[in-house]
Amino acid sequence: MTMLLRQIGIAAMGLSVGLGSSAGAGAYELKFQGNDYGELKGRIRAMSILTAKDNGWDPSSGNAYAAMLSYKSPSWNGFRFNTAAYLNGDIFGSTDFDPKVGDGRTARGMFLNDTGAQKGQLTNVNLTFGNKQLYAFGGRGQVDTPLTINTYNLVPNAYTALRAGAKPIEGLDISLGQITQMSFGTRAMTDWGFIGEATGTAGVAQAPNQSGLGQAEFFNLGQIALGPRAENISGLTVASISYAGLPHTKLALWNYYTQDISNSVYFDVDAKIPLNKMKLDLGAQYLRQDDVGDGTKGIQGGPSIQANFGDGNLDYNLFGLKAGLIGPKKKWTAHAMWNQSDGDTAFFNAFGGDPAYTSSIFSRNAYRQNVNAWGLRASYEIIPGLRFMAAYFDYGKSETIGGVPNVTPAAVPTSNAEELDLVLTYKPKQVKGLTIRTFYVNRTSEYDGFVNPRTGNKADATMSHWRLIATYSF
């Protein structure tokens, strides 16, 4: 109990450093003598693991913070300059970065390096343009497309990109872009290790902390995908067309071409249909990936990456459906979702994507080979500002090889993967911009119970994990 109170105190102190006496959230408008000089936004976030299993697999130690400051210039004929910087590190040196083997595990996905030392990055420096019919982006920052965006905790992934789009008629949106570089954020280590389990399917295909790579640094997409010794490539070409002109419905089609590696096509349809003060929320998705040129042949990495993608071939399909109800004024929500993958390989997911309906807090198994996954999710607003969410997902067993720390770098699935998520979120009206979230996750990996035939070591790949996150935006 003493340790739990200490962890809560660490998170609270980490947040309080930046609260000061600010009275409200929202951008600070920079105005002087009637002139507009743009706006500033800031955010401070503290995250702490309260309890976890001491089995060497469940992340058991982690107390981290991130501070963000962004600037957006005034619009000049539709053009704006934007920038954002992040600072991340361990809170008061409280994280154990050298846990006892088989007993503890550092939550490495909270940090930008292996020691938790303070590290910052200018993640966003870009010029944007927008009017009623045209928009454009050039520079560094986040690229909001299905295969280049996912949930982040403290510092996001960032990209060097050029993108332009047009809206020639109401509801129609056409875009074309080129991404040449990527920078790994904090959670990239989780996407690679704890979520991805070294499979290369959860948004990262290379260990971000290996020699020749790193976090909060920009690398050519050739190295991001195939390893630090890979040749440079021209990048990822992204084309899209979407249409929202149908009643309550939006359709979108995306194509992602990675030079000499892969071509991926993603389609989804989303419909929110009014129904007696409620909304019927329906969706369908399809993702297809094929190899291009040499594909993933020559990829660097351990036995699991070699087993999954070493021959260069890519042949993957993902199908998905979702159905749900959204209550009046979003008082409650209830959804069911399903994904199925097939093909001769898993999905080579190197650039941070996560569109699958059945993705949860710590599982993205739908991108693995031959998975049949389903899930249920519901939320309820207890009082204004206080919301509870519960979700359960079942992923079965895939045919994808993964790694288990301290047991084996190449495990075959032996258990049905599943995850239970319980989340409580509080946004007090008295303190605008403050969000306090706590969540509990109970997860079983599909590699749980695998026995290394050489050493006899057996994997305990289960988690019972409680975490606290406090965020203040201003």
Short mmCIF file of C-alpha atoms in Angstrom, two decimals:
data_model
loop_
_atom_site.label_atom_id
_atom_site.label_comp_id
_atom_site.label_asym_id
_atom_site.label_seq_id
_atom_site.Cartn_x
_atom_site.Cartn_y
_atom_site.Cartn_z
CA MET A 1 0.00 0.00 0.00
CA THR A 2 2.89 2.35 0.82
CA MET A 3 4.39 1.75 -2.64
CA LEU A 4 1.03 2.45 -4.31
CA LEU A 5 0.63 5.77 -2.46
CA ARG A 6 4.19 6.68 -3.43
CA GLN A 7 3.44 6.03 -7.11
CA ILE A 8 0.30 8.19 -6.97
CA GLY A 9 2.30 10.93 -5.30
CA ILE A 10 4.99 10.79 -7.97
CA ALA A 11 2.42 11.25 -10.74
CA ALA A 12 0.73 14.10 -8.88
CA MET A 13 4.01 15.92 -8.22
CA GLY A 14 5.09 15.45 -11.83
CA LEU A 15 1.94 17.17 -13.01
CA SER A 16 1.95 19.92 -10.38
CA VAL A 17 5.33 21.18 -11.57
CA GLY A 18 3.61 22.68 -14.60
CA LEU A 19 0.18 23.67 -13.29
CA GLY A 20 1.18 26.98 -11.80
CA SER A 21 -1.76 29.36 -11.41
CA SER A 22 -3.22 29.18 -14.88
CA ALA A 23 -6.99 29.38 -14.69
CA GLY A 24 -8.11 27.82 -17.93
CA ALA A 25 -7.44 25.72 -20.97
CA GLY A 26 -7.21 26.70 -24.60
CA ALA A 27 -4.78 28.60 -26.75
CA TYR A 28 -3.16 31.82 -25.59
CA GLU A 29 -3.81 34.42 -28.25
CA LEU A 30 -0.78 36.61 -28.86
CA LYS A 31 -2.27 40.04 -29.45
CA PHE A 32 -0.64 43.42 -28.94
CA GLN A 33 -2.09 46.81 -29.75
CA GLY A 34 -4.73 45.23 -31.95
CA ASN A 35 -2.26 43.09 -33.91
CA ASP A 36 -2.55 39.29 -34.08
CA TYR A 37 0.74 37.41 -33.63
CA GLY A 38 -0.67 33.89 -33.50
CA GLU A 39 -1.37 31.56 -30.61
CA LEU A 40 0.45 29.35 -28.13
CA LYS A 41 -0.70 26.05 -26.69
CA GLY A 42 0.89 23.94 -23.99
CA ARG A 43 0.43 20.59 -22.33
CA ILE A 44 1.98 18.77 -19.41
CA ARG A 45 1.36 15.07 -18.89
CA ALA A 46 2.50 12.73 -16.12
CA MET A 47 2.13 8.95 -16.26
CA SER A 48 2.77 6.38 -13.56
CA ILE A 49 2.41 2.62 -13.20
CA LEU A 50 0.63 1.94 -9.92
CA THR A 51 0.65 -1.87 -9.81
CA ALA A 52 1.67 -4.71 -12.15
CA LYS A 53 2.60 -8.39 -12.08
CA ASP A 54 6.18 -9.14 -11.07
CA ASN A 55 6.69 -11.73 -13.80
CA GLY A 56 9.26 -9.97 -15.99
CA TRP A 57 6.73 -9.51 -18.81
CA ASP A 58 4.17 -7.04 -17.47
CA PRO A 59 5.77 -3.54 -17.39
CA SER A 60 6.10 -2.91 -13.65
CA SER A 61 8.15 0.29 -13.32
CA GLY A 62 7.59 3.59 -15.07
CA ASN A 63 7.03 7.20 -14.00
CA ALA A 64 7.38 9.69 -16.84
CA TYR A 65 6.45 13.19 -17.90
CA ALA A 66 6.20 15.08 -21.16
CA ALA A 67 5.84 18.80 -21.72
CA MET A 68 4.68 20.24 -25.03
CA LEU A 69 4.60 23.80 -26.34
CA SER A 70 3.23 24.68 -29.77
CA TYR A 71 2.87 27.86 -31.81
CA LYS A 72 0.54 28.64 -34.71
CA SER A 73 1.02 31.84 -36.68
CA PRO A 74 -1.79 34.06 -37.93
CA SER A 75 -3.18 33.16 -41.34
CA TRP A 76 -1.73 35.08 -44.27
CA ASN A 77 -3.74 34.44 -47.43
CA GLY A 78 -4.41 30.93 -46.13
CA PHE A 79 -0.80 30.17 -45.13
CA ARG A 80 0.25 29.39 -41.56
CA PHE A 81 3.54 28.50 -39.88
CA ASN A 82 3.32 25.85 -37.15
CA THR A 83 5.81 24.43 -34.70
CA ALA A 84 5.75 22.18 -31.63
CA ALA A 85 8.43 20.96 -29.22
CA TYR A 86 8.35 18.15 -26.65
CA LEU A 87 10.43 17.40 -23.56
CA ASN A 88 10.33 13.95 -21.94
CA GLY A 89 12.00 12.19 -19.05
CA ASP A 90 11.80 10.17 -15.85
CA ILE A 91 10.05 11.76 -12.86
CA PHE A 92 12.57 12.36 -10.07
CA GLY A 93 14.66 9.32 -11.08
CA SER A 94 11.96 7.00 -9.75
CA THR A 95 11.85 4.43 -12.58
CA ASP A 96 13.86 1.22 -12.28
CA PHE A 97 15.86 0.90 -15.52
CA ASP A 98 17.73 -2.20 -14.35
CA PRO A 99 15.07 -4.57 -12.99
CA LYS A 100 15.85 -8.08 -11.84
CA VAL A 101 15.56 -10.51 -14.75
CA GLY A 102 12.30 -12.42 -14.63
CA ASP A 103 10.94 -10.20 -11.86
CA GLY A 104 10.38 -6.68 -13.19
CA ARG A 105 10.19 -4.90 -16.54
CA THR A 106 10.77 -1.24 -17.34
CA ALA A 107 7.94 0.51 -19.17
CA ARG A 108 10.34 1.53 -21.91
CA GLY A 109 7.52 2.97 -24.01
CA MET A 110 7.30 5.98 -21.71
CA PHE A 111 10.74 7.29 -22.63
CA LEU A 112 12.85 8.55 -25.54
CA ASN A 113 15.98 6.67 -24.44
CA ASP A 114 17.09 3.65 -22.41
CA THR A 115 17.94 5.61 -19.23
CA GLY A 116 15.00 7.99 -18.91
CA ALA A 117 17.34 10.96 -19.20
CA GLN A 118 15.61 14.17 -20.18
CA LYS A 119 15.38 14.49 -23.95
CA GLY A 120 13.56 16.92 -26.19
CA GLN A 121 12.67 17.27 -29.83
CA LEU A 122 11.30 19.88 -32.18
CA THR A 123 8.80 17.43 -33.67
CA ASN A 124 6.76 19.88 -35.73
CA VAL A 125 8.03 22.58 -38.09
CA ASN A 126 5.75 23.05 -41.04
CA LEU A 127 3.89 25.39 -43.34
CA THR A 128 0.22 24.77 -44.04
CA PHE A 129 -2.28 26.25 -46.46
CA GLY A 130 -6.02 26.04 -46.46
CA ASN A 131 -9.13 27.53 -47.99
CA LYS A 132 -12.56 26.19 -48.92
CA GLN A 133 -11.27 24.07 -51.81
CA LEU A 134 -7.53 23.49 -51.32
CA TYR A 135 -5.19 22.49 -48.51
CA ALA A 136 -1.49 21.64 -48.22
CA PHE A 137 1.16 20.61 -45.69
CA GLY A 138 4.92 20.80 -46.01
CA GLY A 139 7.55 20.08 -43.36
CA ARG A 140 7.67 17.97 -40.22
CA GLY A 141 4.83 16.89 -37.97
CA GLN A 142 2.05 14.32 -37.72
CA VAL A 143 0.40 12.95 -40.88
CA ASP A 144 -3.18 12.00 -40.12
CA THR A 145 -3.90 9.00 -42.35
CA PRO A 146 -5.02 5.47 -41.36
CA LEU A 147 -1.55 3.91 -41.81
CA THR A 148 0.51 6.74 -40.30
CA ILE A 149 -1.32 7.56 -37.08
CA ASN A 150 -2.06 5.69 -33.86
CA THR A 151 -2.49 6.28 -30.17
CA TYR A 152 0.48 7.91 -28.47
CA ASN A 153 1.13 8.54 -24.80
CA LEU A 154 3.76 11.25 -24.28
CA VAL A 155 5.70 12.17 -27.44
CA PRO A 156 4.18 11.29 -30.84
CA ASN A 157 5.83 9.87 -33.93
CA ALA A 158 6.64 12.57 -36.48
CA TYR A 159 7.20 12.61 -40.23
CA THR A 160 8.84 14.70 -42.93
CA ALA A 161 6.17 15.06 -45.57
CA LEU A 162 4.66 17.06 -48.40
CA ARG A 163 0.92 16.70 -48.94
CA ALA A 164 -1.74 18.55 -50.92
CA GLY A 165 -5.46 18.08 -51.33
CA ALA A 166 -8.52 19.47 -53.03
CA LYS A 167 -12.26 19.60 -52.33
CA PRO A 168 -13.67 20.29 -55.82
CA ILE A 169 -17.28 19.64 -54.83
CA GLU A 170 -19.08 19.40 -51.53
CA GLY A 171 -18.21 16.16 -49.74
CA LEU A 172 -15.39 15.12 -52.08
CA ASP A 173 -11.78 15.18 -50.84
CA ILE A 174 -8.77 14.14 -52.96
CA SER A 175 -5.18 14.19 -51.69
CA LEU A 176 -1.64 13.18 -52.67
CA GLY A 177 1.43 13.17 -50.47
CA GLN A 178 5.00 11.96 -50.06
CA ILE A 179 6.59 10.95 -46.74
CA THR A 180 10.39 10.64 -46.75
CA GLN A 181 11.39 10.42 -43.07
CA MET A 182 10.01 9.31 -39.73
CA SER A 183 10.94 9.94 -36.10
CA PHE A 184 10.03 7.40 -33.40
CA GLY A 185 8.11 8.81 -30.41
CA THR A 186 7.99 7.39 -26.90
CA ARG A 187 5.38 4.69 -27.51
CA ALA A 188 7.26 3.32 -30.53
CA MET A 189 9.16 1.12 -28.09
CA THR A 190 5.84 -0.33 -26.90
CA ASP A 191 4.62 -0.76 -30.47
CA TRP A 192 7.78 -2.75 -31.17
CA GLY A 193 8.12 -4.72 -27.93
CA PHE A 194 5.20 -5.04 -25.56
CA ILE A 195 2.35 -4.61 -28.07
CA GLY A 196 4.15 -5.81 -31.18
CA GLU A 197 6.12 -8.55 -29.39
CA ALA A 198 8.91 -8.19 -31.99
CA THR A 199 6.56 -9.29 -34.79
CA GLY A 200 6.88 -6.12 -36.91
CA THR A 201 3.09 -5.83 -37.15
CA ALA A 202 2.01 -3.21 -34.59
CA GLY A 203 3.33 0.01 -36.14
CA VAL A 204 7.10 -0.50 -35.79
CA ALA A 205 9.20 -3.05 -37.71
CA GLN A 206 12.60 -2.29 -36.18
CA ALA A 207 13.68 -1.95 -32.55
CA PRO A 208 13.90 1.86 -32.18
CA ASN A 209 16.74 1.71 -29.65
CA GLN A 210 19.08 -0.50 -31.68
CA SER A 211 22.48 0.78 -32.80
CA GLY A 212 22.11 3.02 -35.84
CA LEU A 213 18.56 4.08 -34.99
CA GLY A 214 17.04 6.03 -32.11
CA GLN A 215 14.03 7.96 -30.91
CA ALA A 216 13.30 11.66 -31.43
CA GLU A 217 15.51 11.63 -34.53
CA PHE A 218 14.47 11.60 -38.17
CA PHE A 219 15.55 8.68 -40.38
CA ASN A 220 14.91 7.75 -43.99
CA LEU A 221 11.99 5.35 -44.34
CA GLY A 222 14.33 2.70 -45.74
CA GLN A 223 16.07 2.44 -42.36
CA ILE A 224 12.79 2.77 -40.44
CA ALA A 225 11.38 -0.24 -42.30
CA LEU A 226 14.33 -2.53 -43.02
CA GLY A 227 17.00 -1.55 -40.51
CA PRO A 228 19.85 0.94 -39.99
CA ARG A 229 22.05 -0.55 -42.72
CA ALA A 230 19.32 -0.46 -45.38
CA GLU A 231 19.58 1.83 -48.38
CA ASN A 232 17.64 5.07 -48.58
CA ILE A 233 14.37 4.98 -50.48
CA SER A 234 12.32 7.80 -51.98
CA GLY A 235 9.67 7.19 -49.35
CA LEU A 236 5.99 6.47 -48.98
CA THR A 237 3.55 7.86 -51.56
CA VAL A 238 0.05 8.33 -50.14
CA ALA A 239 -3.01 8.96 -52.31
CA SER A 240 -6.59 9.21 -51.08
CA ILE A 241 -10.13 9.95 -52.13
CA SER A 242 -13.05 10.30 -49.76
CA TYR A 243 -16.69 11.21 -50.18
CA ALA A 244 -19.06 12.42 -47.47
CA GLY A 245 -21.90 13.55 -49.72
CA LEU A 246 -24.19 10.65 -48.85
CA PRO A 247 -26.56 11.08 -45.90
CA HIS A 248 -24.70 10.40 -42.62
CA THR A 249 -22.06 8.33 -44.45
CA LYS A 250 -18.41 8.73 -45.41
CA LEU A 251 -16.39 6.49 -47.74
CA ALA A 252 -12.60 6.65 -48.02
CA LEU A 253 -10.00 4.89 -50.17
CA TRP A 254 -6.25 5.13 -49.50
CA ASN A 255 -3.24 3.77 -51.38
CA TYR A 256 0.23 3.57 -49.81
CA TYR A 257 3.19 2.81 -52.08
CA THR A 258 6.56 2.28 -50.38
CA GLN A 259 9.38 2.21 -52.93
CA ASP A 260 10.72 -1.34 -53.50
CA ILE A 261 8.96 -2.66 -50.37
CA SER A 262 5.16 -2.73 -50.42
CA ASN A 263 1.86 -1.44 -51.69
CA SER A 264 -1.09 -1.23 -49.30
CA VAL A 265 -4.70 -0.37 -50.09
CA TYR A 266 -7.11 0.63 -47.33
CA PHE A 267 -10.86 1.24 -47.68
CA ASP A 268 -13.45 2.06 -45.06
CA VAL A 269 -17.03 3.23 -44.83
CA ASP A 270 -18.43 4.90 -41.75
CA ALA A 271 -22.12 5.68 -41.14
CA LYS A 272 -23.72 7.43 -38.18
CA ILE A 273 -27.47 7.24 -38.67
CA PRO A 274 -29.90 9.16 -36.39
CA LEU A 275 -32.24 6.84 -34.50
CA ASN A 276 -34.67 8.26 -31.92
CA LYS A 277 -32.23 10.76 -30.32
CA MET A 278 -29.52 8.11 -30.62
CA LYS A 279 -27.11 7.28 -33.44
CA LEU A 280 -26.55 3.94 -35.09
CA ASP A 281 -22.79 3.70 -35.66
CA LEU A 282 -21.84 1.29 -38.47
CA GLY A 283 -18.54 0.66 -40.22
CA ALA A 284 -16.69 -1.68 -42.54
CA GLN A 285 -13.00 -1.81 -43.48
CA TYR A 286 -10.63 -3.66 -45.79
CA LEU A 287 -6.83 -3.61 -45.90
CA ARG A 288 -4.65 -5.31 -48.54
CA GLN A 289 -0.84 -5.47 -48.73
CA ASP A 290 1.48 -6.86 -51.44
CA ASP A 291 5.24 -6.80 -51.85
CA VAL A 292 6.87 -4.49 -54.41
CA GLY A 293 10.32 -5.09 -55.90
CA ASP A 294 12.39 -7.03 -53.37
CA GLY A 295 9.74 -6.48 -50.71
CA THR A 296 11.12 -7.03 -47.23
CA LYS A 297 13.98 -9.24 -48.42
CA GLY A 298 17.17 -8.33 -46.58
CA ILE A 299 15.32 -6.95 -43.56
CA GLN A 300 17.51 -6.67 -40.47
CA GLY A 301 16.40 -8.03 -37.12
CA GLY A 302 16.10 -11.08 -34.94
CA PRO A 303 14.60 -14.53 -35.52
CA SER A 304 10.96 -13.41 -35.30
CA ILE A 305 11.33 -10.67 -37.93
CA GLN A 306 13.25 -13.05 -40.18
CA ALA A 307 10.58 -15.72 -39.80
CA ASN A 308 7.74 -13.30 -40.54
CA PHE A 309 9.25 -11.18 -43.33
CA GLY A 310 12.73 -12.47 -44.19
CA ASP A 311 11.78 -14.04 -47.55
CA GLY A 312 10.55 -10.68 -48.87
CA ASN A 313 7.00 -11.77 -49.67
CA LEU A 314 3.92 -9.84 -48.52
CA ASP A 315 0.41 -11.24 -48.93
CA TYR A 316 -2.12 -9.96 -46.39
CA ASN A 317 -5.83 -9.16 -46.18
CA LEU A 318 -7.79 -7.65 -43.30
CA PHE A 319 -11.58 -7.47 -43.14
CA GLY A 320 -13.50 -5.62 -40.45
CA LEU A 321 -17.00 -4.74 -39.30
CA LYS A 322 -18.31 -2.65 -36.43
CA ALA A 323 -21.79 -1.86 -35.13
CA GLY A 324 -22.88 0.22 -32.20
CA LEU A 325 -25.22 2.70 -30.61
CA ILE A 326 -24.41 6.17 -29.33
CA GLY A 327 -26.85 7.36 -26.69
CA PRO A 328 -28.50 10.78 -26.47
CA LYS A 329 -25.86 13.51 -25.99
CA LYS A 330 -23.26 10.69 -25.91
CA LYS A 331 -24.38 9.76 -22.40
CA TRP A 332 -23.51 6.15 -23.22
CA THR A 333 -22.05 4.11 -26.07
CA ALA A 334 -22.02 0.40 -26.91
CA HIS A 335 -20.12 -1.24 -29.77
CA ALA A 336 -19.23 -4.66 -31.14
CA MET A 337 -16.38 -5.12 -33.62
CA TRP A 338 -14.81 -7.90 -35.65
CA ASN A 339 -11.63 -8.35 -37.71
CA GLN A 340 -10.32 -11.28 -39.72
CA SER A 341 -6.96 -11.51 -41.46
CA ASP A 342 -5.82 -14.00 -44.07
CA GLY A 343 -3.05 -14.47 -46.60
CA ASP A 344 0.42 -15.98 -46.58
CA THR A 345 1.98 -13.33 -44.32
CA ALA A 346 1.25 -10.87 -41.55
CA PHE A 347 0.89 -7.14 -42.24
CA PHE A 348 4.26 -5.37 -42.48
CA ASN A 349 3.39 -2.37 -40.31
CA ALA A 350 6.45 -0.14 -40.19
CA PHE A 351 5.17 3.44 -40.17
CA GLY A 352 2.81 3.72 -37.22
CA GLY A 353 -0.57 2.68 -38.63
CA ASP A 354 -3.47 1.28 -36.63
CA PRO A 355 -6.91 1.36 -38.32
CA ALA A 356 -8.15 -2.07 -37.14
CA TYR A 357 -11.43 -1.98 -35.23
CA THR A 358 -10.28 -4.56 -32.66
CA SER A 359 -7.15 -2.74 -31.50
CA SER A 360 -7.13 -2.22 -27.73
CA ILE A 361 -4.83 -0.48 -25.24
CA PHE A 362 -2.07 -3.11 -25.43
CA SER A 363 -3.09 -5.45 -28.28
CA ARG A 364 -3.06 -5.08 -32.08
CA ASN A 365 -3.17 -8.74 -33.04
CA ALA A 366 -5.43 -8.21 -36.07
CA TYR A 367 -2.32 -7.38 -38.13
CA ARG A 368 -0.85 -10.83 -37.54
CA GLN A 369 -1.28 -13.78 -39.90
CA ASN A 370 -4.64 -15.58 -39.93
CA VAL A 371 -6.41 -13.97 -36.99
CA ASN A 372 -10.11 -14.02 -36.15
CA ALA A 373 -10.72 -11.28 -33.58
CA TRP A 374 -13.78 -9.78 -31.95
CA GLY A 375 -14.45 -7.23 -29.26
CA LEU A 376 -17.06 -5.42 -27.19
CA ARG A 377 -16.73 -1.88 -25.86
CA ALA A 378 -19.12 0.27 -23.81
CA SER A 379 -18.90 3.59 -22.01
CA TYR A 380 -21.14 5.54 -19.64
CA GLU A 381 -21.04 9.10 -18.32
CA ILE A 382 -21.58 8.69 -14.58
CA ILE A 383 -21.79 12.42 -13.90
CA PRO A 384 -20.76 15.35 -16.12
CA GLY A 385 -17.02 15.05 -16.62
CA LEU A 386 -16.71 11.50 -15.27
CA ARG A 387 -16.85 8.60 -17.77
CA PHE A 388 -16.29 4.87 -17.36
CA MET A 389 -15.30 2.59 -20.26
CA ALA A 390 -15.06 -1.19 -20.35
CA ALA A 391 -13.88 -3.36 -23.24
CA TYR A 392 -13.06 -6.99 -23.91
CA PHE A 393 -11.22 -8.41 -26.94
CA ASP A 394 -10.51 -11.98 -28.03
CA TYR A 395 -7.84 -12.58 -30.69
CA GLY A 396 -7.44 -16.35 -30.68
CA LYS A 397 -4.09 -17.62 -31.98
CA SER A 398 -2.28 -16.34 -35.06
CA GLU A 399 0.43 -17.97 -37.18
CA THR A 400 2.96 -15.22 -36.47
CA ILE A 401 6.30 -15.74 -34.69
CA GLY A 402 7.06 -13.38 -31.79
CA GLY A 403 9.58 -12.73 -29.07
CA VAL A 404 9.25 -13.15 -25.29
CA PRO A 405 11.89 -11.37 -23.16
CA ASN A 406 14.17 -13.68 -21.19
CA VAL A 407 12.51 -16.76 -22.73
CA THR A 408 13.00 -16.80 -26.51
CA PRO A 409 13.33 -14.45 -29.50
CA ALA A 410 11.18 -16.81 -31.60
CA ALA A 411 8.02 -18.16 -29.96
CA VAL A 412 5.07 -19.80 -31.68
CA PRO A 413 1.53 -18.99 -30.47
CA THR A 414 0.43 -21.34 -27.70
CA SER A 415 -2.51 -19.54 -26.05
CA ASN A 416 -5.62 -17.62 -27.05
CA ALA A 417 -4.80 -13.92 -26.79
CA GLU A 418 -7.29 -11.73 -24.95
CA GLU A 419 -7.49 -8.36 -23.22
CA LEU A 420 -9.82 -6.68 -20.72
CA ASP A 421 -9.68 -2.87 -20.40
CA LEU A 422 -11.32 -0.79 -17.65
CA VAL A 423 -10.88 2.99 -17.92
CA LEU A 424 -12.11 5.85 -15.72
CA THR A 425 -11.67 9.40 -17.05
CA TYR A 426 -12.36 12.59 -15.08
CA LYS A 427 -12.43 16.12 -16.52
CA PRO A 428 -13.36 18.46 -13.65
CA LYS A 429 -15.24 21.56 -14.72
CA GLN A 430 -13.53 23.50 -11.95
CA VAL A 431 -10.12 23.14 -13.63
CA LYS A 432 -10.41 23.58 -17.38
CA GLY A 433 -7.83 21.61 -19.31
CA LEU A 434 -7.22 19.03 -16.58
CA THR A 435 -7.84 15.35 -17.39
CA ILE A 436 -7.20 12.53 -14.93
CA ARG A 437 -7.38 9.01 -16.30
CA THR A 438 -6.76 5.68 -14.66
CA PHE A 439 -6.96 2.32 -16.36
CA TYR A 440 -6.65 -1.35 -15.53
CA VAL A 441 -5.64 -3.91 -18.16
CA ASN A 442 -5.70 -7.69 -17.84
CA ARG A 443 -4.04 -9.29 -20.86
CA THR A 444 -2.86 -12.70 -21.99
CA SER A 445 -0.40 -12.93 -24.87
CA GLU A 446 -0.70 -15.65 -27.48
CA TYR A 447 2.86 -16.63 -26.51
CA ASP A 448 1.91 -17.27 -22.87
CA GLY A 449 2.98 -20.76 -21.84
CA PHE A 450 5.56 -21.19 -24.61
CA VAL A 451 8.46 -23.35 -23.44
CA ASN A 452 11.94 -22.79 -24.83
CA PRO A 453 13.00 -26.30 -25.94
CA ARG A 454 16.67 -25.52 -25.33
CA THR A 455 16.51 -23.95 -21.85
CA GLY A 456 13.18 -25.21 -20.56
CA ASN A 457 12.15 -21.65 -19.63
CA LYS A 458 8.39 -21.15 -19.76
CA ALA A 459 6.79 -17.83 -20.68
CA ASP A 460 4.46 -16.12 -18.22
CA ALA A 461 3.17 -13.60 -20.74
CA THR A 462 0.24 -12.22 -18.74
CA MET A 463 -0.44 -8.81 -17.28
CA SER A 464 -2.55 -7.31 -14.50
CA HIS A 465 -1.69 -3.66 -14.81
CA TRP A 466 -2.99 -0.44 -13.23
CA ARG A 467 -1.84 2.98 -14.44
CA LEU A 468 -2.55 6.66 -13.72
CA ILE A 469 -2.28 9.51 -16.24
CA ALA A 470 -2.76 13.20 -15.50
CA THR A 471 -2.83 15.81 -18.27
CA TYR A 472 -3.08 19.58 -18.12
CA SER A 473 -3.60 21.49 -21.37
CA PHE A 474 -3.34 25.25 -21.56
#
